[in-house]
Every structure is written in C-alpha cells, then in structure tokens.
C-alpha cells in the first residue's frame, strides 16, 4: 500500500496558549485558546484650545503617533481648534524599536505641516491592562514644544500595554499594516458577519377567474409566471382551456430578511411558439405574507390582476380590469433552508426561531498562525501574500484581520459559537486579500483561495483542546498543491451530556422535511438560490465578504462532474464492501478446513446455537460490544482533515483535471461535442452523488465501532450490552413474535417521522468531511 505523503498529513502542535500563566499577568478566560500578543495602545480622543498657525488664526489639526520607524496619523479637521478623533493606534510589541512614544499635534499645510505641540511617554512607565479590567480612562496632557516648554493647547490621551483580547483591538490602526491607507484599511480589519435569515416561500397557484383574452376565437393556453428577484418559475399550461383556468401547483422560492424584493405574478397566454401575452399581473409584498410554523395549510386569498397597457411608451394601469388570481402563499418557517452541502452542514435548525431547541454546548476556535504560505501575487517584482482567515459555523461568519506581506502570519484570534447539534461541521478557509488599495484600484480583483479545513464536531471529545497544524491543500489545473499550513486550537464544551445524547435520536432535519418533503431537484435549485442570496448580502457588508470567498466556503460547485471524485466515491464503496468480502473469504476458509482447529470450534459453536437458539442474538450483540471495546484502544485521537488519498487527488491524470476545471457549459470548439459533453457531465454528476451517498451510508456503519464519534460509539456499545442482557433474559420466541408484529403493524400505528435508530444512524460521521 502506498504510504501517505507526510506533507499532506495532520501534525499535532504545542502552542503557548493563553500565555501559559508564566508572566503573572491576569488572563482573560475568553482568550485561552490563542497565544498572547502584546500591543502598545494609544487612544487619541480629542484636543482643545489649539492655537492658530496660519494667517487666518485657525488651524487644520491632526495627530501623528510616532514610535521608532512606525508612524500613524489621524484624519485632519479644517479650521477646528477643538477637534475630536477618538481613534486607537496599536503597535506590536515584537516590532517596537524605541523606548519613547511621541504624540505630535500638527497643522495641515500645503507646503509643510507645522508642529503645534507634542506629548512624550516612556514605555517603561506605560501601565498594563488585561480584560476584563475596565478601559483605561483618558487624561488631558499639556502640549510641549521641542524644548519641553509648555505651549498652548491640550490633548486627551490614553496609553496602555494590552493584548489582542482588548476591545479596542479590532478597530485599531495597526503598525503591521502601516503601508495600507485610505479605503484599504477597512478591508483588512477583523469582523463578524451574520448570514441573512432565509425562508422558503411557498406559492400555491390554485386558479384564475374571468381572464380577458385578446383572441376569443381560440382556446387559451394559460400559465402563471412567478418572479422573486432573480428567481423565476412558471406553472404548467392549464388543462382547462377557458377563461377560468385551474392549476393547483406549488412553487418554492428562497427569500431573505429584510425582504427587499416583491413577488410578481403574471398570468400569460401562449399565443404562438415562444410568444406569450400577459393577461394580468399582481405584486405581493413579502412583509404581508403569512408565516407558518407547521404543516397546517394557511387560508387562501384572491388577488386582483392589473392589466398593463402601453400609452405613449409608458405603462399605465387599467382600473376597470376585474380578473382575479386565487393563491395560497406562506413563508414556511418549519424548514431549514439549505445553503450548504448536507454532508457538511453547520446548521440544521428551522428558520422560525420559536422552533429552536436550547443549545447543547459551545464551540471555541483559536486561529493561531499559518506557516509556509506560498506567494499568491507579485508586488514590486517579488512574491507576496496578504492572508486572512474566514470561518463559518451556523449563521455566524468570522473574518480575521489581514496580515500584510507575511508568509508566516500570526492572527491569534479566538471566536465562539453556540452549538445546537453535535453532528455539524465548521469550515475554516484561508484567502489572499487582493483589495488593499481600495476603491477603483482593486475593482475586478478576486481574493485568491489558499485552502480550507473542515472539522466535524461529533468527532471531538468534549472539553479537550485540540491543537493541530492542518495542511492547506488546493486542487489546481496543474495538480494538487500544498499552499502552506494553518495552526488551529479547537474546543467543544458540552453543557448537558444528556441533552447531547438525546440529540442522536432526533431527526437530522426539522419535521417539515419529513411531513412535506421536497424533491431532490427542488432542494438543489433552492440551495443554489440560497447560496446566491447569501453571497450577495455578505458582499454588501463593510468590509465585504466577497462572493468568491462565500462560494468557496459553501462549496457551491460540489455537485459538478469530476472523474476524480467519481473514482474516489467508487473506491469508498469498495472500502465499505471489503469487510463483507473478508467475511466471505473467512467463511470459505472455514468450509475448506484451512485451519482445522478453527473449523472444529466453529462446528461446536454452531451445534450450541442450534441446540440453544436463544443465545444467537445475545452472542451477536455481546460480540459487537467486545469489538467496540477492543477498538477503543485504536480510536482516532485527532480530528479529521483533507485526505488526499481518499480524494484521489495526488496522482490525477492531466486530462481529468482539464475536464474537472472546464467551464460549464464546456469551452470545446465543436457544438456537437459541447452538447454531448454537457449531457454526459450532468448525468454523471447525479451518478457521482448517488455513489457518494452509498459510500456515506456504508462508512456510517463502520463508524459505529470506530470511535470516530466517541459519543455515538459509547451509545452503541452500551445499547449492545443492554440488548445482550435483555435478550438473554427474554425468551427468543417472544422476541421474534414481537418483532414480527412490529414490522407488520398497521399503517395507522406508523409515524411519518423516522425512527430513533434511523435518526441515530443518520447522525453518524462519514468520511465526507475529509474529501477535497
């Protein structure tokens, strides 16, 4: 067997988390998963009584904070003697080159800026502050000239030594990014984002009444077209070819709060091939649409259709138009709107908050450092990387600050999420910032992907801190490439062990997905629309989380055809079936007396089980229990990571990579080849998904006793032990009779929701988290 490449493997690390308590400083418990980084903070609040320096007796003041070779400046005010800035400057202690910090108040001038006064501080006298201490109160300082003589004017300042846990850290000007100015400063700051609240909008088109058809000599072929933003759907042509057509069809859309677009419905008549005539329209604001939390139908409603006519090139309403449209519209809050792949979803809660259950724990993530990042772009004739991280779990996205021009960036930022379901996945991505110039200079640029990591929470032991260095792997048209490594610290804390164990018996998705299930095609289309809405909304934030970043984190193109992925899924199935093949081979060896002693023992065991059939099931469950306990010694100690061998990414043929990175539709020259090629990829993509799902089910069986999910394995082997005892004391005939009655029970006694064992099985981890 080919040995894995050590460069692509996970590495355990031992960072100095939380400062280790060796310095004697009081540490904040909220920043105990990162290494302490010391910063000198200078808060410039305001000034008063500044003297005028120009002929008008006024000044255009600004403040310059100078520490060695580093220099930070506030914005300047025109003709203000009492300006207010309230701006914070942060200087990394690692790069401090001076023992004195100088704060200068200057007057902006066209030729040369005049110095109004200054304040000096010795770094040895600067106080230390560690949250949760209250912020240091700023004080008034009298300005001095170069000769240390007092001059007119005062400056309110606060100077202290702190860490990245300080609340002033995210919005501060950083000496590490001194070369970035203007609008680019906003693009390098750390920020927390929230995904928009997504709803499924269900539009049930029932019928129309009293339609006015232009050509009354023909039977109308009427359908209803519904448009919401860039989503457009239409019903089938009504079978009742008259002016009172009926449809009774459902259409599903994705809507996001706050609702910005209206639902536009138009009744259209197919008067000729590819030519439709609009018979009437109605516009429905989503704010007025009813919201339902369960499967109970909402009331229907009639909507008047407005006939639009062209008069002098302008559309005007015909108020005499009396056609109506009968609809049932609601916002379904009982569904979870899927914007991620179901194999590594980070959130499974329904849209409506009243249906949420209490959280079961807390996920804490410390983004420490990255090592060996490859140059992503060229600047001044040399390669450079301006790296930042993005992490997504649930509706909360976080973005770290950008470390400028550094192949070994140190972020040391810590974030926290509430956990409602342990069978979810957190995704961490690393990107290169291409928008440091800001404005039009960066227009059209895209942030380059450096790599990403996925961690399934159910594979983590509770209250344990995992510190590992994860390889950042990206598959490119030229092949698999390691872009560097990222060091993370992860801790999953459980608030209630019983609640978490109970979750394993609950449905994976909200009840509406089982009571009124959506088709696979519907879910695929709705997920695509949800991804587009999320990326559009987040790209409008400040600083924006750009579309290419969001799409990479959400795996928008995961459904596309790939020969490499299909081969990987096939071998996943073969890996699952290999255990069955091994059992068949072992039984064949028993039959062929390859090992006479073993064969004799099997014969004795078979005779015992025939004579005492009540021992069959207890023996099987006890055997599974013992196997689970035995495998506990070799349980996985590390979280999963991107597996290149599982993904068949190391030795991919160039032609397959060219096909995988080809556009859709294809860019082939021949029209006939393009049509056949796209059809093949579309069909093969569905086959690939089915094959992957089959592999997932088999790998879940393997995970029962593999301890990949320690809680699930504990539940299963505990069940096996209890089942072995119960079945031992219960007559076999009674068990068989009850089982038969249960399997053959009347449909009245069946429930639409899946059973607890099936829910437990669907929550078991598969190796999809490790797929690239």
XYZ file of C-alpha atoms in Angstrom:
772
model
C 0.000 0.000 0.000
C 1.247 3.469 -0.906
C 2.319 5.424 2.163
C 0.662 8.836 2.684
C 2.673 11.937 1.915
C 3.793 13.389 5.286
C 3.474 16.915 3.871
C -0.274 16.342 3.463
C -0.845 14.929 6.960
C -2.091 16.462 10.192
C 0.525 17.493 12.760
C -0.040 17.890 16.474
C 1.397 21.087 17.939
C 2.045 22.504 21.422
C 1.495 26.265 21.262
C 1.844 28.538 24.300
C -1.891 29.066 24.708
C -3.112 31.913 26.879
C 0.411 32.957 27.715
C 0.692 29.897 29.956
C 0.288 31.977 33.086
C 4.084 32.304 33.395
C 4.192 36.080 33.349
C 1.968 36.529 36.351
C -0.452 38.700 34.377
C -4.143 38.261 34.952
C -5.510 36.451 31.905
C -8.957 36.561 30.437
C -10.606 33.171 30.135
C -12.158 34.130 26.799
C -8.736 34.183 25.107
C -7.231 30.949 26.388
C -7.019 29.192 23.005
C -4.520 31.589 21.416
C -1.042 32.821 22.159
C -0.850 36.203 23.840
C 0.318 39.052 21.617
C 1.411 42.227 23.367
C 0.436 45.584 21.894
C 1.018 49.194 22.850
C -2.281 51.039 22.524
C -2.639 54.795 22.098
C -6.158 56.227 22.131
C -6.300 59.786 20.782
C -9.596 61.226 21.976
C -9.644 64.986 21.372
C -7.792 68.276 21.758
C -8.771 71.733 22.962
C -7.532 75.317 22.789
C -5.204 74.638 19.875
C -3.502 77.826 18.626
C -3.823 79.005 15.038
C -0.782 78.679 12.829
C -1.844 80.348 9.586
C -2.723 83.947 8.702
C -6.410 83.439 9.500
C -5.647 82.455 13.068
C -7.109 78.964 12.546
C -5.557 75.514 12.318
C -6.256 72.273 10.457
C -5.175 69.822 13.165
C -4.336 66.141 13.053
C -2.344 63.861 15.351
C 0.699 61.831 14.440
C 1.673 58.929 16.721
C 5.322 58.025 16.258
C 7.165 55.005 17.679
C 10.553 54.343 16.137
C 10.083 53.884 12.385
C 6.313 53.401 12.696
C 4.034 56.358 12.214
C 0.248 56.536 12.425
C -1.927 59.539 11.684
C -5.486 60.560 12.423
C -7.682 62.316 9.907
C -7.372 66.114 9.874
C -10.083 68.714 10.504
C -10.266 72.044 8.762
C -10.315 75.156 10.936
C -11.041 73.419 14.211
C -9.335 74.342 17.454
C -11.254 71.705 19.482
C -11.220 68.590 17.262
C -12.393 65.110 18.288
C -10.840 61.979 16.771
C -11.430 59.068 19.169
C -9.036 56.857 17.232
C -6.882 53.989 18.545
C -3.376 53.023 17.389
C -1.879 49.601 18.126
C 1.851 48.876 17.900
C 3.073 45.275 18.069
C 5.484 44.834 20.975
C 7.586 42.430 18.871
C 8.454 45.252 16.474
C 8.944 48.144 18.906
C 12.295 49.781 18.144
C 12.194 52.698 20.555
C 11.757 53.271 24.289
C 9.803 56.506 23.795
C 6.497 57.125 22.087
C 5.894 60.582 20.658
C 2.425 62.019 20.043
C 2.528 65.094 17.808
C -0.284 67.535 17.091
C 0.271 69.077 13.661
C -1.336 71.695 11.480
C -2.069 70.535 7.926
C -0.466 72.814 5.352
C 0.081 72.749 1.612
C 3.845 73.172 1.832
C 4.954 71.804 5.185
C 2.875 70.770 8.186
C 3.601 72.823 11.304
C 4.009 71.207 14.721
C 1.587 72.645 17.250
C 2.887 70.602 20.175
C 3.702 67.141 21.396
C 3.401 64.705 24.293
C 6.144 62.166 25.127
C 5.808 58.860 27.002
C 8.474 56.498 28.316
C 7.424 52.897 27.545
C 8.681 51.757 30.937
C 6.032 53.940 32.577
C 3.115 52.728 30.446
C 0.548 50.766 32.535
C -0.642 47.266 31.628
C -4.276 46.384 31.134
C -5.852 42.948 30.630
C -9.607 42.492 30.182
C -11.968 42.191 31.993
C -10.411 45.269 33.564
C -12.343 48.412 32.665
C -10.866 50.553 29.877
C -8.165 52.981 30.919
C -9.631 56.469 31.378
C -8.048 59.041 29.027
C -6.418 62.111 30.567
C -5.626 65.655 29.465
C -1.966 66.339 28.674
C -0.489 69.803 28.162
C 1.332 70.139 24.867
C 5.056 70.852 24.820
C 7.455 72.126 22.202
C 10.784 70.629 21.166
C 12.468 72.217 24.182
C 9.925 70.612 26.579
C 8.403 74.014 27.329
C 4.653 74.178 27.824
C 2.680 75.611 24.926
C -0.947 76.432 24.399
C -3.320 73.525 23.846
C -4.147 70.204 25.483
C -4.559 66.688 24.167
C -6.706 63.936 25.730
C -4.928 60.565 25.520
C -4.865 57.075 26.966
C -1.742 54.916 26.617
C -1.517 51.323 27.835
C 0.011 47.917 27.160
C -2.522 45.216 26.334
C -3.176 42.085 24.282
C -5.326 41.159 21.305
C -8.119 40.485 23.817
C -8.561 44.237 24.232
C -11.887 45.524 22.903
C -10.015 48.291 21.075
C -8.063 45.759 19.004
C -10.478 45.090 16.079
C -10.999 48.755 15.117
C -7.478 49.991 15.877
C -4.896 51.161 13.363
C -2.147 48.522 13.349
C 1.534 49.130 12.813
C 1.675 45.770 10.991
C -0.460 47.335 8.245
C 1.169 50.763 8.167
C 1.593 50.560 4.387
C -2.171 50.290 3.824
C -4.040 53.549 3.655
C -7.306 55.100 2.536
C -10.225 52.766 1.828
C -7.955 49.734 2.011
C -7.851 49.985 5.828
C -11.468 48.841 6.118
C -10.672 45.746 4.018
C -8.048 44.407 6.451
C -9.965 44.566 9.739
C -11.413 41.580 11.555
C -15.183 41.375 11.525
C -18.103 39.136 12.465
C -20.916 38.625 9.932
C -24.343 37.055 10.153
C -25.966 35.246 7.255
C -29.356 36.691 6.293
C -32.353 34.883 7.703
C -33.585 32.666 4.860
C -37.173 31.485 4.335
C -38.784 29.104 1.910
C -41.632 30.942 0.174
C -44.370 28.546 -0.922
C -46.732 29.799 -3.635
C -49.679 27.543 -4.367
C -51.360 28.712 -7.579
C -54.944 27.410 -7.460
C -56.951 29.076 -10.212
C -57.704 32.271 -12.109
C -61.065 33.829 -12.826
C -62.557 35.977 -15.610
C -59.441 36.344 -17.729
C -59.728 38.733 -20.693
C -58.215 37.024 -23.722
C -57.383 39.124 -26.790
C -58.230 36.443 -29.371
C -61.559 34.937 -28.348
C -61.680 32.585 -31.359
C -59.094 30.203 -29.851
C -58.794 28.238 -26.647
C -56.315 29.990 -24.313
C -53.165 28.211 -23.190
C -52.608 29.908 -19.863
C -49.822 29.563 -17.299
C -48.680 31.622 -14.323
C -45.160 33.033 -14.094
C -43.771 33.967 -10.652
C -40.673 36.150 -10.210
C -38.847 36.940 -6.964
C -35.618 38.841 -7.537
C -33.568 36.724 -9.950
C -35.698 33.612 -9.323
C -38.355 32.815 -11.907
C -40.710 29.836 -12.066
C -43.823 29.071 -14.056
C -46.657 26.591 -13.825
C -47.657 24.134 -16.498
C -50.221 25.226 -19.064
C -53.661 24.715 -17.569
C -55.579 21.706 -18.840
C -58.842 23.674 -18.627
C -58.617 25.718 -21.831
C -61.002 28.509 -20.849
C -61.017 31.917 -19.139
C -61.230 30.257 -15.694
C -58.136 28.032 -15.722
C -57.062 25.809 -12.814
C -53.571 24.647 -11.834
C -53.201 23.791 -8.122
C -49.408 23.771 -8.409
C -46.758 24.629 -5.809
C -43.752 26.832 -6.480
C -40.926 27.277 -3.966
C -38.619 30.281 -3.653
C -35.913 31.430 -1.254
C -36.471 34.805 0.434
C -34.159 36.646 2.813
C -34.918 39.092 5.578
C -35.114 42.022 5.380
C -37.383 41.453 2.394
C -36.199 43.715 -0.414
C -37.954 42.226 -3.452
C -41.658 41.782 -4.092
C -43.250 38.659 -5.510
C -44.517 39.414 -9.026
C -47.106 37.047 -10.531
C -48.201 37.323 -14.143
C -50.822 35.298 -15.989
C -49.623 34.613 -19.539
C -51.299 33.176 -22.615
C -49.219 31.206 -25.125
C -50.434 32.805 -28.364
C -47.641 31.386 -30.528
C -44.480 29.324 -30.094
C -42.041 31.298 -27.888
C -44.541 34.149 -27.660
C -46.602 34.842 -24.556
C -49.164 37.553 -23.948
C -49.511 38.936 -20.422
C -53.147 38.860 -19.349
C -52.589 40.419 -15.935
C -50.137 40.961 -13.098
C -50.152 41.307 -9.341
C -47.385 42.399 -6.978
C -47.296 40.953 -3.447
C -45.005 42.432 -0.751
C -43.490 39.622 1.304
C -43.980 41.607 4.514
C -47.713 40.880 4.176
C -47.330 37.133 3.617
C -48.419 34.779 6.410
C -45.768 32.735 8.238
C -46.476 29.179 9.296
C -44.510 27.012 11.691
C -46.104 23.630 10.967
C -47.803 21.709 8.171
C -51.263 23.198 8.677
C -52.394 24.982 5.467
C -52.912 28.735 5.536
C -56.008 30.420 4.216
C -56.336 31.072 0.507
C -56.770 34.557 -0.886
C -57.950 36.187 -4.110
C -55.670 38.789 -5.707
C -56.827 41.267 -8.338
C -54.870 41.222 -11.579
C -53.811 44.521 -13.094
C -53.881 44.838 -16.868
C -50.908 46.875 -18.064
C -51.283 48.747 -21.372
C -48.794 50.887 -23.257
C -49.743 54.561 -23.663
C -47.125 56.825 -25.223
C -44.426 54.370 -24.266
C -45.448 54.313 -20.564
C -47.209 51.556 -18.678
C -50.484 52.548 -17.054
C -52.962 50.566 -15.004
C -56.400 49.763 -16.314
C -58.550 50.109 -13.208
C -61.555 48.575 -14.980
C -59.800 45.223 -15.217
C -61.562 42.669 -12.973
C -59.637 39.387 -13.378
C -58.549 37.594 -10.224
C -55.963 35.030 -9.169
C -56.591 32.527 -6.371
C -53.460 31.782 -4.308
C -52.252 30.231 -1.100
C -48.987 31.922 -0.081
C -46.924 31.404 3.049
C -43.404 31.659 4.387
C -42.529 28.167 5.621
C -40.617 28.557 8.872
C -40.612 24.853 9.665
C -37.910 24.038 7.096
C -34.176 24.528 7.305
C -33.078 26.464 4.229
C -30.064 24.582 2.928
C -27.225 26.805 1.744
C -24.505 24.205 2.396
C -23.998 20.638 1.295
C -25.969 18.278 3.523
C -22.799 16.222 4.092
C -21.089 19.041 5.989
C -23.815 21.391 7.154
C -23.014 23.704 10.053
C -26.638 24.396 10.968
C -29.743 22.222 10.889
C -32.263 24.415 12.716
C -35.565 25.536 11.188
C -35.973 29.118 10.059
C -38.567 30.061 12.688
C -36.878 30.878 15.982
C -39.780 29.591 18.152
C -38.964 26.092 16.878
C -35.331 26.234 18.000
C -34.255 23.981 20.834
C -31.822 25.032 23.523
C -28.123 24.888 22.782
C -26.168 21.860 23.951
C -22.716 23.411 24.161
C -20.155 25.894 22.933
C -17.579 25.639 20.161
C -14.419 27.696 20.604
C -11.919 28.217 17.806
C -8.493 29.766 18.141
C -6.933 30.786 14.820
C -3.243 30.914 15.711
C -0.766 31.107 12.846
C -0.001 29.929 9.331
C 3.341 28.641 8.089
C 4.970 28.394 4.711
C 2.283 30.227 2.720
C 3.199 30.384 -0.950
C 3.321 33.784 -2.706
C -0.075 34.499 -4.231
C 0.719 37.658 -6.196
C 3.620 39.825 -7.312
C 4.342 43.245 -5.835
C 7.389 45.376 -6.699
C 8.943 42.435 -8.511
C 8.655 39.929 -5.644
C 6.071 37.415 -4.461
C 3.850 38.383 -1.557
C 0.836 37.103 0.396
C -1.657 39.152 2.422
C -3.502 36.385 4.250
C -6.710 36.370 6.254
C -8.978 33.601 7.563
C -12.718 33.080 7.309
C -14.626 30.608 9.484
C -18.283 29.651 9.163
C -20.483 27.802 11.603
C -24.242 28.228 11.648
C -25.335 31.715 10.673
C -22.163 33.294 12.075
C -19.198 34.042 9.839
C -15.946 35.464 11.173
C -13.112 37.104 9.329
C -9.705 37.711 10.891
C -7.614 40.759 10.188
C -5.311 40.665 7.168
C -1.606 40.244 7.911
C 0.280 42.249 5.302
C 3.109 40.727 3.246
C 3.920 37.805 5.532
C 4.304 34.079 4.675
C 4.002 33.213 8.404
C 1.096 35.359 9.640
C 0.146 35.354 13.325
C -3.533 36.079 13.903
C -4.107 34.671 17.406
C -7.798 35.488 17.310
C -10.434 33.487 19.172
C -14.127 33.095 18.374
C -17.083 31.308 19.943
C -20.259 29.718 18.577
C -23.312 28.216 20.231
C -23.813 24.560 19.280
C -27.316 23.170 18.783
C -26.345 19.891 17.146
C -23.050 17.986 17.502
C -23.415 16.382 14.056
C -22.366 19.568 12.284
C -19.179 20.829 10.629
C -17.181 24.040 10.997
C -15.332 25.278 7.906
C -12.181 27.425 8.066
C -10.744 28.952 4.887
C -7.589 30.972 4.203
C -7.535 33.625 1.489
C -5.207 36.208 -0.012
C -6.515 39.769 0.188
C -6.397 41.474 -3.222
C -8.260 44.643 -2.154
C -5.673 46.516 -0.114
C -5.714 49.519 -2.451
C -9.449 50.062 -2.024
C -11.736 51.901 -4.418
C -11.347 51.537 -8.168
C -7.743 50.301 -7.939
C -8.957 46.904 -6.748
C -12.031 46.772 -8.992
C -12.400 43.380 -10.620
C -9.809 41.714 -8.387
C -10.731 38.496 -6.616
C -9.388 37.189 -3.342
C -7.406 34.024 -4.058
C -8.127 30.826 -2.167
C -5.216 29.355 -0.215
C -7.028 26.372 1.275
C -9.637 25.284 3.782
C -10.235 22.912 6.677
C -13.427 21.150 7.798
C -13.879 19.773 11.323
C -16.906 17.688 12.363
C -17.878 18.420 15.955
C -19.098 14.895 16.678
C -15.543 13.593 16.172
C -14.249 15.814 19.004
C -14.088 14.783 22.631
C -15.776 17.284 24.921
C -13.678 19.716 26.983
C -10.476 18.734 25.194
C -8.317 21.317 23.448
C -7.156 20.113 20.017
C -4.053 21.920 18.758
C -3.008 20.820 15.287
C -1.393 22.154 12.166
C -3.619 21.486 9.150
C -2.252 21.331 5.588
C -3.836 23.836 3.215
C -4.462 21.884 0.024
C -5.854 23.247 -3.218
C -6.538 21.288 -6.366
C -5.453 23.344 -9.373
C -5.467 22.628 -13.124
C -1.788 21.732 -12.769
C -2.472 19.270 -9.934
C -2.644 19.103 -6.149
C -0.676 21.814 -4.409
C 0.095 22.442 -0.754
C -0.224 26.169 -0.136
C 1.006 26.082 3.467
C -0.255 25.083 6.899
C -2.640 26.671 9.389
C -2.440 26.121 13.129
C -5.749 25.918 14.981
C -6.922 25.310 18.527
C -10.421 23.834 18.881
C -12.504 23.044 21.938
C -16.043 21.701 22.106
C -17.660 22.181 25.515
C -20.885 20.353 26.343
C -23.345 22.000 28.733
C -25.567 18.938 29.114
C -24.397 15.437 28.270
C -27.923 14.009 28.465
C -29.294 16.606 26.035
C -26.490 15.875 23.607
C -27.033 12.128 23.784
C -30.758 12.723 23.263
C -29.987 14.678 20.063
C -28.684 11.453 18.468
C -32.212 10.024 18.456
C -33.817 13.113 16.932
C -34.449 13.732 13.196
C -31.460 15.288 11.495
C -33.593 17.944 9.781
C -36.716 19.750 11.051
C -40.028 17.884 10.944
C -41.340 19.655 7.825
C -38.643 17.957 5.728
C -40.334 14.630 6.510
C -44.001 15.654 6.735
C -43.879 17.613 3.449
C -40.608 16.557 1.807
C -39.110 18.496 -1.077
C -37.765 16.700 -4.123
C -34.036 16.359 -4.744
C -34.279 18.650 -7.777
C -36.139 21.264 -5.746
C -33.547 21.148 -2.976
C -30.694 21.535 -5.473
C -32.309 24.555 -7.136
C -33.246 26.144 -3.805
C -29.758 25.618 -2.428
C -28.287 27.346 -5.469
C -30.607 30.312 -4.940
C -29.809 30.402 -1.213
C -26.069 30.487 -1.943
C -26.561 33.359 -4.377
C -28.574 35.351 -1.832
C -26.085 34.763 0.992
C -23.101 35.723 -1.163
C -24.866 38.842 -2.440
C -25.869 40.033 1.056
C -22.459 39.384 2.616
C -20.682 41.109 -0.265
C -22.598 44.294 0.623
C -21.244 44.375 4.193
C -18.355 46.627 5.245
C -15.753 45.277 4.835
C -17.379 42.955 2.298
C -17.134 39.200 2.492
C -16.700 38.717 -1.201
C -18.662 36.425 -3.457
C -15.743 34.165 -4.371
C -14.982 33.671 -0.661
C -18.566 32.779 0.260
C -18.966 30.391 -2.674
C -15.712 28.611 -1.802
C -16.785 28.225 1.839
C -20.236 26.926 0.836
C -18.874 24.507 -1.810
C -21.163 25.876 -4.484
C -19.614 23.713 -7.222
C -19.579 20.453 -5.222
C -22.272 18.933 -7.492
C -20.242 19.387 -10.692
C -18.976 16.360 -12.586
C -15.464 15.153 -11.785
C -13.884 11.897 -12.902
C -11.520 12.090 -9.931
C -14.387 12.479 -7.422
C -16.341 9.667 -9.032
C -13.369 7.339 -8.809
C -12.859 8.327 -5.152
C -16.516 7.562 -4.351
C -16.263 4.209 -6.131
C -13.267 3.189 -4.047
C -15.090 4.384 -0.912
C -17.801 1.844 -1.734
C -15.168 -0.807 -2.352
C -13.645 0.026 1.026
C -17.010 -0.473 2.698
C -17.634 -3.764 0.876
C -14.146 -5.041 1.673
C -15.291 -6.039 5.176
C -18.094 -8.156 3.705
C -15.671 -9.715 1.236
C -13.300 -10.530 4.111
C -16.110 -12.295 5.988
C -16.963 -14.324 2.890
C -13.316 -15.308 2.461
C -13.061 -16.250 6.127
C -16.166 -18.415 5.899
C -14.780 -20.024 2.751
C -11.599 -20.865 4.662
C -13.701 -22.401 7.433
C -15.552 -24.540 4.906
C -12.315 -25.602 3.274
C -10.648 -26.543 6.595
C -7.720 -24.191 6.029
C -7.350 -24.048 9.806
C -8.719 -27.313 11.272
C -8.767 -26.066 14.866
C -10.841 -23.004 13.935
C -13.195 -25.109 11.850
C -13.773 -27.526 14.729
C -14.505 -24.622 17.100
C -16.993 -23.156 14.616
C -18.715 -26.545 14.380
C -19.011 -26.720 18.161
C -20.362 -23.146 18.311
C -22.861 -23.928 15.566
C -24.136 -27.011 17.429
C -24.543 -24.984 20.639
C -26.503 -22.237 18.868
C -28.743 -24.820 17.182
C -29.470 -26.504 20.486
C -29.920 -23.158 22.301
C -31.219 -20.640 19.717
C -31.902 -18.052 22.434
C -28.141 -17.460 22.617
C -27.847 -16.289 18.994
C -28.765 -12.610 19.386
C -27.109 -12.118 22.798
C -23.937 -13.630 21.365
C -24.004 -11.305 18.351
C -24.593 -8.152 20.416
C -22.037 -9.204 23.001
C -19.569 -9.827 20.176
C -20.217 -6.332 18.772
C -19.819 -4.886 22.255
C -16.469 -6.610 22.727
C -15.286 -5.460 19.272
C -16.233 -1.860 20.152
C -14.368 -2.061 23.459
C -11.373 -3.632 21.711
C -11.272 -0.915 19.022
C -11.393 1.741 21.725
C -7.624 1.324 22.089
C -7.110 2.399 18.470
C -9.744 5.120 18.344
C -8.774 8.242 16.348
C -7.060 10.806 18.568
C -7.019 13.624 16.031
C -9.823 15.446 14.219
C -10.345 14.622 10.528
C -8.650 16.603 7.774
C -8.492 16.690 3.992
C -7.383 13.217 2.885
C -5.574 13.333 -0.452
C -5.501 9.549 -0.885
C -9.214 9.227 -0.133
C -9.896 12.026 -2.628
C -7.580 10.520 -5.298
C -6.029 13.957 -5.642
C -2.312 13.115 -5.618
C -1.983 11.296 -8.942
C -4.682 12.717 -11.166
C -4.303 12.477 -14.937
C -3.948 15.938 -16.569
C -6.879 15.198 -18.893
C -9.137 14.529 -15.914
C -8.050 17.776 -14.267
C -8.685 19.630 -17.508
C -12.190 18.172 -17.536
C -12.757 18.969 -13.842
C -11.730 22.614 -14.256
C -13.518 23.056 -17.553
C -16.318 25.586 -17.585
C -19.951 24.576 -17.613
C -21.070 24.660 -20.353
C -17.859 23.378 -21.843
C -15.487 25.505 -23.928
C -14.934 22.850 -26.573
C -14.986 24.104 -30.156
C -17.453 21.688 -31.708
C -21.134 22.341 -30.979
C -21.970 18.668 -31.127
C -19.210 17.746 -28.712
C -20.338 20.519 -26.401
C -23.897 19.235 -26.291
C -22.897 15.607 -25.671
C -20.194 16.562 -23.225
C -22.534 18.683 -21.091
C -25.184 15.972 -21.127
C -22.646 13.378 -20.011
C -21.375 15.601 -17.205
C -24.897 16.343 -15.998
C -25.882 12.661 -15.870
C -22.560 11.606 -14.414
C -22.832 14.282 -11.727
C -26.044 12.669 -10.464
C -24.440 9.230 -10.562
C -21.497 10.620 -8.630
C -23.825 11.962 -5.945
C -25.627 8.624 -5.615
C -22.349 6.746 -5.400
C -21.134 9.182 -2.742
C -24.333 8.724 -0.757
C -23.951 4.940 -0.875
C -20.394 5.276 0.365
C -21.579 7.572 3.151
C -24.135 5.029 4.381
C -21.547 2.274 4.456
C -18.973 4.426 6.254
C -21.582 5.261 8.877
C -21.871 1.541 9.617
C -18.112 1.406 10.040
C -18.151 4.388 12.414
C -20.413 2.559 14.885
C -17.415 0.868 16.467
C -14.540 3.025 15.191
C -14.855 5.675 17.949
C -14.648 8.432 15.336
C -17.678 9.849 17.155
C -16.967 8.858 20.780
C -20.481 9.621 21.998
C -22.154 7.592 19.259
C -19.810 4.642 19.828
C -20.495 4.851 23.567
C -24.242 4.838 22.935
C -23.997 1.924 20.532
C -21.838 -0.395 22.615
C -23.947 0.482 25.681
C -27.046 -0.474 23.688
C -25.341 -3.679 22.598
C -24.585 -4.603 26.202
C -28.116 -3.813 27.380
C -29.603 -5.635 24.385
C -27.438 -8.654 25.102
C -28.690 -8.771 28.701
C -32.356 -8.125 27.834
C -32.406 -10.648 25.024
C -30.743 -13.159 27.295
C -33.486 -12.963 29.910
C -36.298 -12.747 27.349
C -37.464 -15.928 25.542
C -36.433 -15.923 21.913
C -39.892 -16.854 20.690
C -41.374 -13.812 22.456
C -38.778 -11.539 20.900
C -39.374 -12.994 17.433
C -43.157 -12.663 17.838
C -42.974 -9.033 18.995
C -40.535 -8.182 16.227
C -42.805 -9.689 13.605
C -45.857 -7.863 14.947
C -43.900 -4.588 14.968
C -42.649 -4.965 11.396
C -46.120 -5.923 10.133
C -48.006 -3.314 12.139
C -50.953 -1.432 10.592
C -50.195 1.921 8.835
C -52.378 3.649 11.426
C -49.725 2.896 14.012
C -46.868 4.163 11.849
C -45.418 7.671 12.024
C -44.088 9.777 9.194
C -41.047 10.848 11.205
C -38.069 8.492 11.048
C -37.454 6.156 13.962
C -34.850 6.759 16.680
C -32.416 4.100 15.328
C -32.606 5.657 11.860
C -32.032 9.142 13.306
C -29.059 7.798 15.241
C -27.630 6.209 12.094
C -28.006 9.381 10.015
C -26.014 11.307 12.604
C -23.025 9.004 12.434
C -19.947 10.556 10.798
C -18.755 9.502 7.374
C -15.545 10.356 5.581
C -17.155 13.081 3.500
C -15.574 15.641 5.856
C -12.152 14.513 4.645
C -12.968 14.796 0.946
C -11.349 17.557 -1.053
